[in-house]
Amino acid sequence: MRLPLADQLRDVVGAVPTPARDPDVPRVEGGSDRLADALGGEWQEARGRRYLVVDRTYAAGYRHGREAIMDGMPPPEGIWPGLHLLCGGDLLPSENSRLQAVCASEDPRPHVRRSQRLLFVDLETTGVAGGAGTYAFLVGCGWFEAATFRIRQFFLSSYGAEPALLEGVTQLAEEATAIVTFNGKSFDLPLIETRYLFYRMATPFLELPHVDMLHPARRLWRAENDRTGGALGSCRLSVLERSLCGVVRDGDLDGFEIPSRYFTYVRTGDPRTLEAVFEHNRLDLVSLALVTARAAQLIEAGPEAARTAPEALGLGRIYERAGLVNDACACYTRVPRLSGDVVTRAEALRAYAVICRRARRYADAALAWQAILDLKRSPPRLAREATEALAIHHEHRVRDLLAARRFALESLGFHGTPSRQDDVRHRLARLDRKLARTAAGPSTPLLPGV
């Protein structure tokens, strides 16, 4: 008789020992109490498993660098009305409509009644590669409540407790109307949703509008960080909290150290290795909340609230992506009044010129293009674009062929792509033909019979 496949495999690999019960904490004397006492948490139980929950409350006067929690408080409705503008163009139409409904104090899920609440989410994981083998051993969640900022951290003390932990996260997420992360679209949410799918559990984040602050932060502050000591091209949360809030972390962990700390705890049961991990996660959540507040308050306050030229430029780009052209123009024209560098001023003039050209305000656009050329040490790529735009403007709108030829020759002096150079040569040839015809004057028609 043919044996079942399972029995055939058992004969090949040998008897498989019955696995020992996966404990909720490592096997050390008093391990459960030591962990809760060291981290200031309490044990919660679900599905017959226990996970640790650590709660912290930051009062309104708590200072995070230069900023206080009260400085970042949302309006009484619980959410900033213009928050959806930060994500202009980043969301699918369905996601954008849900977020707009939240910002308008309308529940996107009418069958569930709740107050408006933003839930800030940050994970600490066993690696950065993602996939089914990567765990979120610490799920940090923060929210504003009654003039305070509350943080709840869910800690995975053993792998067997993961379904119970995810159930606890679900209960908290069901109280939120939108979530905010930093690079969460690429990492945090896909990872935690993978864990829900692994256990065939419904993810609570699927229907929630998601604001990923990485993208609006890049538009608002990346250029400023590049020019004020930030890492080139960087818009990390640690860079933003230093430039916006004045936070300088003493003795903080580097991200690459965090997984090894967790594995050390799993191996030894010593909770002291985790204290810095929990504090790092809490600081990230407070920084994320205050950076989000700063961006949302900028949107609400308008162009005059921009403190620096790069910030005014970034705010203008956000307004422009959202279709608020007048506000965008106000931001771009504010840039020269702030102490910005020549690149920022040229970028603002270029953005303003493009808006004017689209609105058929050709004279205003020409003035902006000329202002770029008048700047000392204007960026070559913007100067080339300005000369090309002015050549087109003078040829087709002003009908000043000599000026058009002068700008075309000037643009030929910039190193561009071969196709751009060919376009300029074609323009020069066309202008020369037009000028030749103009110099020859109108032809005299012959009289009949002559």
Short mmCIF file of C-alpha atoms in Angstrom, two decimals:
data_model
loop_
_atom_site.label_atom_id
_atom_site.label_comp_id
_atom_site.label_asym_id
_atom_site.label_seq_id
_atom_site.Cartn_x
_atom_site.Cartn_y
_atom_site.Cartn_z
CA MET A 1 0.00 0.00 0.00
CA ARG A 2 1.32 3.43 -0.95
CA LEU A 3 2.04 5.62 2.08
CA PRO A 4 0.71 9.19 2.26
CA LEU A 5 3.13 11.85 1.08
CA ALA A 6 3.68 13.14 4.63
CA ASP A 7 4.73 9.66 5.80
CA GLN A 8 7.04 9.25 2.80
CA LEU A 9 8.76 12.53 3.62
CA ARG A 10 9.02 11.56 7.28
CA ASP A 11 10.82 8.35 6.27
CA VAL A 12 13.28 10.39 4.20
CA VAL A 13 14.12 13.13 6.68
CA GLY A 14 13.60 11.15 9.87
CA ALA A 15 11.32 11.81 12.76
CA VAL A 16 10.71 15.45 13.42
CA PRO A 17 10.78 16.29 17.12
CA THR A 18 7.74 18.05 18.52
CA PRO A 19 8.71 21.73 18.85
CA ALA A 20 8.78 23.18 22.32
CA ARG A 21 6.17 25.77 23.17
CA ASP A 22 7.29 29.15 21.90
CA PRO A 23 7.46 31.27 25.07
CA ASP A 24 6.22 34.82 25.26
CA VAL A 25 9.59 35.88 26.66
CA PRO A 26 13.03 34.24 26.65
CA ARG A 27 13.65 31.53 29.21
CA VAL A 28 15.30 33.54 31.95
CA GLU A 29 14.21 33.74 35.53
CA GLY A 30 11.79 36.63 35.99
CA GLY A 31 12.18 37.52 32.30
CA SER A 32 8.60 38.71 31.94
CA ASP A 33 8.75 41.03 34.94
CA ARG A 34 12.23 42.27 34.06
CA LEU A 35 11.12 43.25 30.56
CA ALA A 36 8.00 45.10 31.69
CA ASP A 37 9.82 46.88 34.51
CA ALA A 38 12.82 47.88 32.39
CA LEU A 39 10.69 49.32 29.60
CA GLY A 40 7.85 50.67 31.72
CA GLY A 41 5.21 48.61 29.95
CA GLU A 42 2.31 46.27 30.63
CA TRP A 43 1.51 42.85 29.24
CA GLN A 44 -1.55 42.46 27.04
CA GLU A 45 -3.04 39.14 26.01
CA ALA A 46 -4.89 38.03 22.88
CA ARG A 47 -5.24 34.67 21.14
CA GLY A 48 -3.63 33.02 24.13
CA ARG A 49 -0.40 34.98 23.66
CA ARG A 50 1.08 37.99 25.38
CA TYR A 51 2.79 41.07 23.97
CA LEU A 52 4.16 44.13 25.71
CA VAL A 53 2.55 47.57 25.41
CA VAL A 54 4.44 50.71 26.45
CA ASP A 55 2.46 53.95 26.77
CA ARG A 56 3.92 57.44 27.06
CA THR A 57 2.18 60.81 27.23
CA TYR A 58 3.91 64.07 26.29
CA ALA A 59 2.31 67.15 27.83
CA ALA A 60 1.60 70.31 25.84
CA GLY A 61 4.71 72.01 27.24
CA TYR A 62 7.12 69.19 26.40
CA ARG A 63 9.91 70.63 24.27
CA HIS A 64 11.41 68.78 21.35
CA GLY A 65 14.37 70.99 20.53
CA ARG A 66 12.99 74.49 19.90
CA GLU A 67 9.44 73.27 19.41
CA ALA A 68 6.84 72.32 21.99
CA ILE A 69 4.01 69.83 21.63
CA MET A 70 1.53 72.70 21.82
CA ASP A 71 3.18 74.22 18.71
CA GLY A 72 2.14 71.19 16.69
CA MET A 73 -1.38 70.70 17.97
CA PRO A 74 -3.97 70.27 15.20
CA PRO A 75 -7.21 72.27 15.25
CA PRO A 76 -10.08 71.11 17.49
CA GLU A 77 -11.46 69.00 14.64
CA GLY A 78 -8.41 66.76 15.07
CA ILE A 79 -6.94 67.25 11.61
CA TRP A 80 -5.63 70.13 9.51
CA PRO A 81 -8.14 71.03 6.76
CA GLY A 82 -5.40 71.52 4.15
CA LEU A 83 -3.46 68.35 4.90
CA HIS A 84 -4.58 66.73 1.65
CA LEU A 85 -2.83 69.47 -0.32
CA LEU A 86 0.53 68.08 0.80
CA CYS A 87 -0.12 64.94 -1.22
CA GLY A 88 -1.20 66.60 -4.46
CA GLY A 89 -0.32 64.27 -7.30
CA ASP A 90 1.06 61.53 -5.00
CA LEU A 91 -2.24 59.72 -4.40
CA LEU A 92 -4.60 57.78 -6.60
CA PRO A 93 -7.91 59.58 -7.23
CA SER A 94 -9.75 57.28 -4.82
CA GLU A 95 -7.13 57.83 -2.09
CA ASN A 96 -7.18 61.58 -2.64
CA SER A 97 -10.97 61.75 -2.37
CA ARG A 98 -10.88 59.80 0.91
CA LEU A 99 -8.23 62.12 2.33
CA GLN A 100 -10.18 65.20 1.27
CA ALA A 101 -13.25 63.79 3.01
CA VAL A 102 -11.22 63.33 6.20
CA CYS A 103 -9.86 66.87 6.01
CA ALA A 104 -13.41 68.14 5.56
CA SER A 105 -14.37 66.35 8.81
CA GLU A 106 -16.31 63.70 6.94
CA ASP A 107 -15.74 60.06 7.91
CA PRO A 108 -14.53 58.15 4.83
CA ARG A 109 -16.15 55.04 6.31
CA PRO A 110 -19.67 56.19 7.27
CA HIS A 111 -20.56 52.91 8.92
CA VAL A 112 -18.00 53.68 11.66
CA ARG A 113 -18.49 56.77 13.81
CA ARG A 114 -15.40 58.29 15.36
CA SER A 115 -13.64 61.58 15.96
CA GLN A 116 -11.01 62.78 13.52
CA ARG A 117 -7.58 61.43 14.46
CA LEU A 118 -4.27 61.22 12.70
CA LEU A 119 -2.26 58.14 13.62
CA PHE A 120 1.51 58.51 13.23
CA VAL A 121 3.15 55.13 12.59
CA ASP A 122 6.81 54.10 12.70
CA LEU A 123 8.23 50.57 12.72
CA GLU A 124 11.44 49.05 14.01
CA THR A 125 12.18 45.86 12.12
CA THR A 126 14.54 42.91 11.99
CA GLY A 127 15.95 44.14 8.69
CA VAL A 128 15.45 46.55 5.80
CA ALA A 129 15.11 44.03 2.97
CA GLY A 130 11.40 43.43 3.54
CA GLY A 131 9.66 40.22 2.53
CA ALA A 132 8.04 37.49 4.59
CA GLY A 133 11.19 36.95 6.68
CA THR A 134 11.30 40.50 8.05
CA TYR A 135 9.40 41.19 11.27
CA ALA A 136 8.20 44.44 12.74
CA PHE A 137 9.23 43.72 16.31
CA LEU A 138 8.23 47.21 17.49
CA VAL A 139 5.18 49.05 16.15
CA GLY A 140 5.13 52.65 17.38
CA CYS A 141 1.91 54.66 17.09
CA GLY A 142 1.34 58.27 18.13
CA TRP A 143 -1.61 60.64 18.15
CA PHE A 144 -2.68 64.01 19.51
CA GLU A 145 -5.25 63.85 22.28
CA ALA A 146 -6.55 66.52 24.70
CA ALA A 147 -3.57 68.90 24.35
CA THR A 148 -1.07 66.04 24.67
CA PHE A 149 0.77 63.72 22.33
CA ARG A 150 0.37 60.05 23.20
CA ILE A 151 2.57 57.19 22.05
CA ARG A 152 1.76 53.49 22.27
CA GLN A 153 4.44 50.97 21.38
CA PHE A 154 3.64 47.32 20.66
CA PHE A 155 6.60 45.03 21.31
CA LEU A 156 6.99 41.52 19.91
CA SER A 157 8.64 39.64 22.76
CA SER A 158 8.41 36.32 20.89
CA TYR A 159 7.59 35.35 17.33
CA GLY A 160 4.59 33.30 18.40
CA ALA A 161 2.90 36.41 19.80
CA GLU A 162 2.83 38.25 16.45
CA PRO A 163 -0.87 37.59 15.63
CA ALA A 164 -1.83 38.88 19.08
CA LEU A 165 0.29 42.01 18.58
CA LEU A 166 -1.27 42.66 15.18
CA GLU A 167 -4.70 42.39 16.73
CA GLY A 168 -3.74 45.06 19.26
CA VAL A 169 -2.50 47.33 16.47
CA THR A 170 -5.80 46.80 14.66
CA GLN A 171 -7.82 47.95 17.67
CA LEU A 172 -5.84 51.21 17.82
CA ALA A 173 -5.88 51.77 14.05
CA GLU A 174 -9.67 51.46 14.00
CA GLU A 175 -9.83 54.67 16.03
CA ALA A 176 -7.95 56.63 13.34
CA THR A 177 -9.27 58.36 10.23
CA ALA A 178 -5.87 58.73 8.49
CA ILE A 179 -2.30 57.59 9.03
CA VAL A 180 0.96 59.48 8.64
CA THR A 181 4.35 57.87 8.04
CA PHE A 182 7.79 58.83 6.80
CA ASN A 183 8.67 56.70 3.77
CA GLY A 184 5.81 54.44 4.81
CA LYS A 185 4.52 53.90 1.29
CA SER A 186 7.77 52.20 0.32
CA PHE A 187 8.61 50.38 3.55
CA ASP A 188 6.48 50.52 6.71
CA LEU A 189 3.01 49.81 5.33
CA PRO A 190 3.99 47.12 2.79
CA LEU A 191 5.94 45.35 5.51
CA ILE A 192 3.23 45.33 8.17
CA GLU A 193 0.55 44.48 5.61
CA THR A 194 2.67 41.48 4.63
CA ARG A 195 2.57 40.33 8.24
CA TYR A 196 -1.24 40.62 8.32
CA LEU A 197 -1.49 38.63 5.08
CA PHE A 198 0.89 36.01 6.47
CA TYR A 199 -1.65 35.25 9.21
CA ARG A 200 -4.67 35.77 6.92
CA MET A 201 -5.75 38.75 8.97
CA ALA A 202 -7.45 41.83 7.53
CA THR A 203 -5.15 44.84 7.51
CA PRO A 204 -6.68 47.90 9.23
CA PHE A 205 -4.72 50.29 7.01
CA LEU A 206 -6.29 49.32 3.68
CA GLU A 207 -9.13 51.88 3.73
CA LEU A 208 -7.31 54.60 5.67
CA PRO A 209 -5.95 57.62 3.76
CA HIS A 210 -2.17 57.59 3.98
CA VAL A 211 0.03 60.68 4.12
CA ASP A 212 3.68 59.82 3.45
CA MET A 213 5.55 62.90 4.67
CA LEU A 214 8.76 62.02 2.83
CA HIS A 215 7.49 63.45 -0.45
CA PRO A 216 6.11 66.84 0.72
CA ALA A 217 9.17 67.21 2.99
CA ARG A 218 11.42 66.84 -0.04
CA ARG A 219 9.50 69.55 -1.87
CA LEU A 220 9.57 71.91 1.10
CA TRP A 221 13.00 71.46 2.64
CA ARG A 222 15.34 69.32 0.56
CA ALA A 223 16.96 72.28 -1.18
CA GLU A 224 17.44 74.06 2.14
CA ASN A 225 19.06 71.00 3.72
CA ASP A 226 21.44 70.74 0.77
CA ARG A 227 22.61 74.32 1.34
CA THR A 228 22.73 74.38 5.15
CA GLY A 229 24.83 71.38 6.02
CA GLY A 230 22.39 68.53 5.44
CA ALA A 231 23.58 65.47 3.60
CA LEU A 232 23.53 66.12 -0.13
CA GLY A 233 20.13 65.20 -1.52
CA SER A 234 19.03 63.99 1.91
CA CYS A 235 15.69 64.57 3.53
CA ARG A 236 15.92 62.05 6.33
CA LEU A 237 13.77 62.59 9.39
CA SER A 238 16.89 63.08 11.52
CA VAL A 239 18.00 65.89 9.20
CA LEU A 240 14.58 67.54 9.27
CA GLU A 241 14.23 67.43 13.05
CA ARG A 242 17.60 69.15 13.36
CA SER A 243 16.86 71.88 10.82
CA LEU A 244 13.20 72.50 11.72
CA CYS A 245 13.06 71.73 15.44
CA GLY A 246 16.67 72.18 16.54
CA VAL A 247 16.81 68.64 17.91
CA VAL A 248 20.25 67.20 18.59
CA ARG A 249 20.08 63.63 19.86
CA ASP A 250 22.78 62.64 22.32
CA GLY A 251 23.67 58.96 22.38
CA ASP A 252 20.96 58.00 19.91
CA LEU A 253 21.20 54.72 17.99
CA ASP A 254 22.04 54.50 14.33
CA GLY A 255 19.37 52.63 12.41
CA PHE A 256 21.65 49.76 11.46
CA GLU A 257 22.20 48.91 15.16
CA ILE A 258 18.53 48.32 15.95
CA PRO A 259 18.03 44.78 14.55
CA SER A 260 21.12 43.48 16.34
CA ARG A 261 19.82 44.88 19.63
CA TYR A 262 16.59 42.95 19.23
CA PHE A 263 18.40 39.73 18.35
CA THR A 264 20.62 40.19 21.41
CA TYR A 265 17.52 40.46 23.57
CA VAL A 266 15.98 37.34 21.99
CA ARG A 267 19.20 35.43 22.61
CA THR A 268 19.96 36.65 26.16
CA GLY A 269 16.68 37.96 27.54
CA ASP A 270 18.43 41.10 28.76
CA PRO A 271 15.95 44.01 28.31
CA ARG A 272 18.60 46.69 28.78
CA THR A 273 19.60 46.36 25.13
CA LEU A 274 16.10 47.56 24.13
CA GLU A 275 15.78 50.77 26.15
CA ALA A 276 17.59 52.88 23.53
CA VAL A 277 15.54 51.26 20.73
CA PHE A 278 12.25 52.28 22.37
CA GLU A 279 13.49 55.82 22.98
CA HIS A 280 14.69 56.11 19.37
CA ASN A 281 11.25 55.05 18.14
CA ARG A 282 9.50 57.56 20.43
CA LEU A 283 11.71 60.42 19.28
CA ASP A 284 11.02 59.51 15.65
CA LEU A 285 7.28 59.67 16.29
CA VAL A 286 7.46 63.06 18.03
CA SER A 287 9.62 64.42 15.19
CA LEU A 288 7.24 63.05 12.57
CA ALA A 289 4.28 64.70 14.30
CA LEU A 290 5.97 68.10 14.55
CA VAL A 291 7.32 68.00 10.98
CA THR A 292 3.81 67.15 9.75
CA ALA A 293 2.38 69.98 11.84
CA ARG A 294 4.88 72.46 10.39
CA ALA A 295 4.01 71.46 6.82
CA ALA A 296 0.24 71.53 7.45
CA GLN A 297 0.45 74.90 9.22
CA LEU A 298 2.41 76.31 6.28
CA ILE A 299 -0.35 75.22 3.92
CA GLU A 300 -3.00 76.84 6.11
CA ALA A 301 -1.10 80.08 6.79
CA GLY A 302 -0.20 80.76 3.18
CA PRO A 303 2.84 82.20 1.36
CA GLU A 304 3.67 84.83 3.99
CA ALA A 305 4.35 82.08 6.55
CA ALA A 306 7.39 80.80 4.65
CA ARG A 307 10.51 81.59 6.68
CA THR A 308 13.17 80.97 4.07
CA ALA A 309 13.47 81.23 0.31
CA PRO A 310 13.75 77.42 -0.24
CA GLU A 311 10.68 76.91 1.95
CA ALA A 312 8.71 79.50 -0.05
CA LEU A 313 9.80 77.80 -3.28
CA GLY A 314 8.75 74.37 -2.01
CA LEU A 315 5.43 75.69 -0.73
CA GLY A 316 4.77 77.21 -4.14
CA ARG A 317 5.39 73.87 -5.81
CA ILE A 318 2.92 72.18 -3.47
CA TYR A 319 0.28 74.82 -4.20
CA GLU A 320 0.94 74.48 -7.93
CA ARG A 321 0.55 70.68 -7.84
CA ALA A 322 -2.75 71.19 -6.01
CA GLY A 323 -3.99 73.60 -8.67
CA LEU A 324 -3.82 76.72 -6.44
CA VAL A 325 -2.06 78.84 -9.03
CA ASN A 326 -2.53 82.23 -7.35
CA ASP A 327 -1.05 80.98 -4.08
CA ALA A 328 1.81 79.39 -6.00
CA CYS A 329 2.59 82.68 -7.76
CA ALA A 330 2.52 84.49 -4.41
CA CYS A 331 5.11 82.04 -3.08
CA TYR A 332 7.37 82.38 -6.12
CA THR A 333 7.29 86.17 -6.01
CA ARG A 334 8.04 86.06 -2.27
CA VAL A 335 11.32 84.20 -2.82
CA PRO A 336 13.35 87.26 -3.97
CA ARG A 337 12.27 89.12 -0.81
CA LEU A 338 13.85 86.43 1.36
CA SER A 339 17.57 85.86 1.72
CA GLY A 340 17.86 83.05 -0.77
CA ASP A 341 20.80 81.98 -2.89
CA VAL A 342 20.90 82.56 -6.64
CA VAL A 343 19.81 79.01 -7.51
CA THR A 344 16.66 79.26 -5.40
CA ARG A 345 15.80 82.67 -6.85
CA ALA A 346 16.33 81.42 -10.39
CA GLU A 347 14.17 78.34 -9.75
CA ALA A 348 11.37 80.54 -8.40
CA LEU A 349 11.56 82.89 -11.39
CA ARG A 350 11.48 79.94 -13.76
CA ALA A 351 8.41 78.45 -12.03
CA TYR A 352 6.65 81.82 -12.12
CA ALA A 353 7.49 82.27 -15.83
CA VAL A 354 6.05 78.85 -16.69
CA ILE A 355 2.80 79.61 -14.85
CA CYS A 356 2.49 82.95 -16.64
CA ARG A 357 3.14 81.34 -20.02
CA ARG A 358 0.43 78.74 -19.40
CA ALA A 359 -1.97 81.54 -18.43
CA ARG A 360 -1.06 83.41 -21.67
CA ARG A 361 0.47 86.24 -19.65
CA TYR A 362 3.37 86.36 -22.07
CA ALA A 363 4.71 89.78 -21.07
CA ASP A 364 4.96 88.74 -17.40
CA ALA A 365 6.64 85.51 -18.42
CA ALA A 366 9.20 87.42 -20.50
CA LEU A 367 10.02 89.67 -17.55
CA ALA A 368 10.66 86.62 -15.37
CA TRP A 369 12.87 84.98 -18.01
CA GLN A 370 14.85 88.21 -18.36
CA ALA A 371 15.22 88.41 -14.55
CA ILE A 372 16.91 84.99 -14.63
CA LEU A 373 19.46 86.30 -17.13
CA ASP A 374 20.04 89.40 -15.01
CA LEU A 375 21.06 87.30 -12.00
CA LYS A 376 24.77 87.03 -11.37
CA ARG A 377 26.03 83.45 -11.80
CA SER A 378 22.62 82.20 -12.88
CA PRO A 379 22.58 78.38 -13.28
CA PRO A 380 23.51 77.56 -16.91
CA ARG A 381 20.58 75.21 -17.49
CA LEU A 382 18.09 77.89 -16.39
CA ALA A 383 19.90 80.62 -18.31
CA ARG A 384 19.78 78.47 -21.45
CA GLU A 385 16.04 77.84 -20.97
CA ALA A 386 15.48 81.58 -20.44
CA THR A 387 17.31 82.57 -23.63
CA GLU A 388 15.38 79.98 -25.65
CA ALA A 389 12.07 81.19 -24.21
CA LEU A 390 12.93 84.82 -24.95
CA ALA A 391 13.97 83.95 -28.50
CA ILE A 392 10.57 82.35 -29.08
CA HIS A 393 8.78 85.25 -27.38
CA HIS A 394 10.46 87.93 -29.51
CA GLU A 395 10.07 85.98 -32.74
CA HIS A 396 6.41 84.97 -32.50
CA ARG A 397 4.81 87.48 -30.13
CA VAL A 398 6.76 90.73 -30.12
CA ARG A 399 7.89 90.26 -33.75
CA ASP A 400 11.30 91.69 -32.92
CA LEU A 401 13.45 89.51 -35.17
CA LEU A 402 16.76 91.13 -34.25
CA ALA A 403 16.15 90.56 -30.53
CA ALA A 404 15.01 87.00 -31.25
CA ARG A 405 18.24 86.36 -33.20
CA ARG A 406 20.32 87.83 -30.39
CA PHE A 407 18.74 85.51 -27.80
CA ALA A 408 19.05 82.52 -30.14
CA LEU A 409 22.77 83.19 -30.59
CA GLU A 410 23.13 83.53 -26.83
CA SER A 411 21.40 80.18 -26.23
CA LEU A 412 23.72 78.55 -28.78
CA GLY A 413 26.61 79.42 -26.46
CA PHE A 414 25.31 77.09 -23.74
CA HIS A 415 26.26 73.45 -23.85
CA GLY A 416 23.05 71.58 -24.50
CA THR A 417 22.04 68.27 -25.98
CA PRO A 418 22.64 67.79 -29.73
CA SER A 419 18.91 67.98 -30.41
CA ARG A 420 18.68 71.32 -28.55
CA GLN A 421 21.62 72.67 -30.48
CA ASP A 422 20.00 71.58 -33.75
CA ASP A 423 16.77 73.34 -32.78
CA VAL A 424 18.65 76.57 -32.13
CA ARG A 425 20.44 76.34 -35.50
CA HIS A 426 17.13 75.80 -37.28
CA ARG A 427 15.72 78.83 -35.46
CA LEU A 428 18.70 80.96 -36.48
CA ALA A 429 18.36 79.88 -40.11
CA ARG A 430 14.67 80.72 -40.08
CA LEU A 431 15.30 84.11 -38.49
CA ASP A 432 18.00 84.89 -41.07
CA ARG A 433 15.56 84.12 -43.90
CA LYS A 434 12.91 86.35 -42.32
CA LEU A 435 15.41 89.16 -41.83
CA ALA A 436 16.59 88.84 -45.45
CA ARG A 437 13.03 89.11 -46.74
CA THR A 438 12.43 92.12 -44.52
CA ALA A 439 15.61 93.84 -45.82
CA ALA A 440 14.64 93.22 -49.44
CA GLY A 441 11.36 95.01 -48.92
CA PRO A 442 8.02 94.24 -50.60
CA SER A 443 8.25 93.11 -54.22
CA THR A 444 6.72 95.45 -56.85
CA PRO A 445 4.09 93.68 -58.97
CA LEU A 446 4.43 93.99 -62.75
CA LEU A 447 1.86 96.13 -64.63
CA PRO A 448 -0.42 94.33 -67.10
CA GLY A 449 1.08 94.17 -70.58
CA VAL A 450 4.55 95.23 -69.43
#
